[in-house]
Amino acid sequence: MLGPMGVTLAVFVGSLVVVLGLWMTGRDPRPRSAPESVPFIGGRPPAVHAWSRYHARYHVMALVFLAFDMEMVYMYPWAVVFVREGPIAMVEMGMFITILLLGILYAWREQVFEWA
Amino acid sequence: MGVRDALAHLAGGAVAPVFAVAGGGAREAVAELALSPSVELVDSPAAASVLLVAGFLPSDLHTPLAALHDAMPDPRCTVSWPLGSDHGSMPLSSSRLRIGPDDEPVQAVTRAYRALLSGVVATEPPIQPDVDPNPWRGVGPYGQGGRGMTGGTPYGRPMAELGPDRDGLRLDVLPLSIGPFFPRFPAGLILDVVMAGDLVIEGRVADSPFGGGEWRPPVGPFVRALSEPVPVAEIELARARQHLRWASDALITQGLPAFAMRVRRLAVTLTPGHASSVRALSRRLRLLRVPQWSGAGVGRIAPELLTGLALGPVSRAAGLGEDARAADPAYAELGFEPIVARDGDAAARWDVRLAEAAQSLELAARARGQRTGGVGIVEGPRGRLGPDDSPFQRLQSLLPDLLAGLEWGDAVTALASLDLDPEEAGTVAARPSRAEAA
């Protein structure tokens, strides 16, 4: 009788009621007091604000990952022509990967993979 | 019974979330309480409904305790468990819920939790005033309290200072004072660190609050052995138990709570006949590579820094054979030889402690009424104990160099591997006056 749209609407409204109900029951009925809002680091209040800038060293690792991800993209067209081109394609890809590998060794020496 | 009462009754049957403060002389009792399935020791006051204050707390810790109490959400209650110590001057002395010497602690805690949820016991009012010490000022383009992205004092707290970075940058360094009730450290341990991201730039452990002479600690076999001969079997069983308790705490730190509870259960029921169980445990841990993965190369201390400090398993893990028991004729009679490892890191400390636990049980089983002879100096589970001289105080000077440059996780692993015990400072400080009184 309702049709697909009606069923979808019913599911949507039902979900909305469930989510709102859960939200209402989980809601704190009163605002948190000042001592409750202090971040817990063992019982003493923090001396400075936690809003601080630090060196996110893992971003260099993310860049290295992206470089190798792109390398895989180049491998797809190479795989298509690999049989036709024969051993020369193998050698060319070997050279490409060796150059990237040298990059990895350089990054390793520069302590890129150490997060601390 | 109304719906509200029915729901309260249902909720009261749940596992009681307890934040436990194990003060002086209460660490073992609280560790045993955690074995019960009806009690869960939570890591933050925000997750707790019951604050359990066990043992003695020096006056320096009363203000942080009040802050801890107020950080718990409603409904909340405090259960005090004096365990023979005097709780008189504490900020929570008005608490009506108290575990007496004849009460069963798990039952008392769960009863308090149920009473709290059903409304029989009212939620406790805050101890400190509900005034924000660092109010939100809402000034500036981002509401941060001043000009620029990081200018001003957001929430009234100053921003972190700038400091040099390993890569030549100048970024924020965050001073933090962790403790005295940080759940991964013993109560009373305060770690002052300066962090850049998750990297520890500087770190030091503050003096023990138990060392002020306020505390009259219960006299265990190690302290008793300072002034009188004690049966070797008793002292060695206590040593093995302490090493297993340490292993259990270290496993919780490594995120293996179920394994930790099994080790703790073994520690509670330990007898001299359990040497093979301890060896099996050691093999299992090595098979799972728990010590190696968490502690290989972490918190390494060079033997030349440890020479003469007599830090027990910490010294012996670095290859030093320092052990006061080696000079004791009673131990020579039992064929005692110190266990040493080479690497001096957290993994080596695991190996030494577990091997020593098994060795202690074997010594206890072999001992035929021998008593310790070395009065005045005793080899405690953490190193040499003497009047007014505890391993905690000797370790403190090594910590700044050890912690600098570690990631936070490794810093916690390194500190856990040292088995720091602030109470020990109070135990030996109180000892001479006890001897005089005797």
Coordinates of C-alpha atoms in Angstrom, one line a residue, chain B residues 6 14 50 54 73 91 157 163 168 192 194-195 201-202 220-221 224 238 272 295 311 329 343 356 370 372 390 403 406:
Chain B
A6 CA 13.2 -1.3 39.1
A14 CA 26.1 -4.1 37.2
V50 CA 32.6 5.1 43.8
A54 CA 42.4 2.9 51.0
P73 CA 30.1 12.8 37.9
P91 CA 39.0 16.0 53.3
R157 CA 45.6 29.0 31.2
G163 CA 61.4 25.1 22.6
G168 CA 65.7 22.6 14.1
D192 CA 57.0 16.2 36.2
V194 CA 58.1 18.5 29.6
M195 CA 56.6 17.1 26.4
I201 CA 62.1 16.4 26.6
E202 CA 62.7 16.5 30.4
G220 CA 56.6 -6.2 56.6
P221 CA 59.3 -8.9 56.6
R224 CA 61.6 -6.3 60.2
A238 CA 57.3 -12.1 50.1
P272 CA 56.9 -22.2 47.9
G295 CA 60.8 -3.4 26.6
L311 CA 69.0 -1.3 42.9
P329 CA 75.7 -17.0 55.6
D343 CA 71.1 -5.8 28.4
E356 CA 64.2 -14.3 40.8
Q370 CA 67.3 -20.6 58.4
T372 CA 68.6 -13.9 57.8
S390 CA 65.5 3.3 50.0
L403 CA 63.4 9.7 30.4
L406 CA 61.6 8.7 25.1

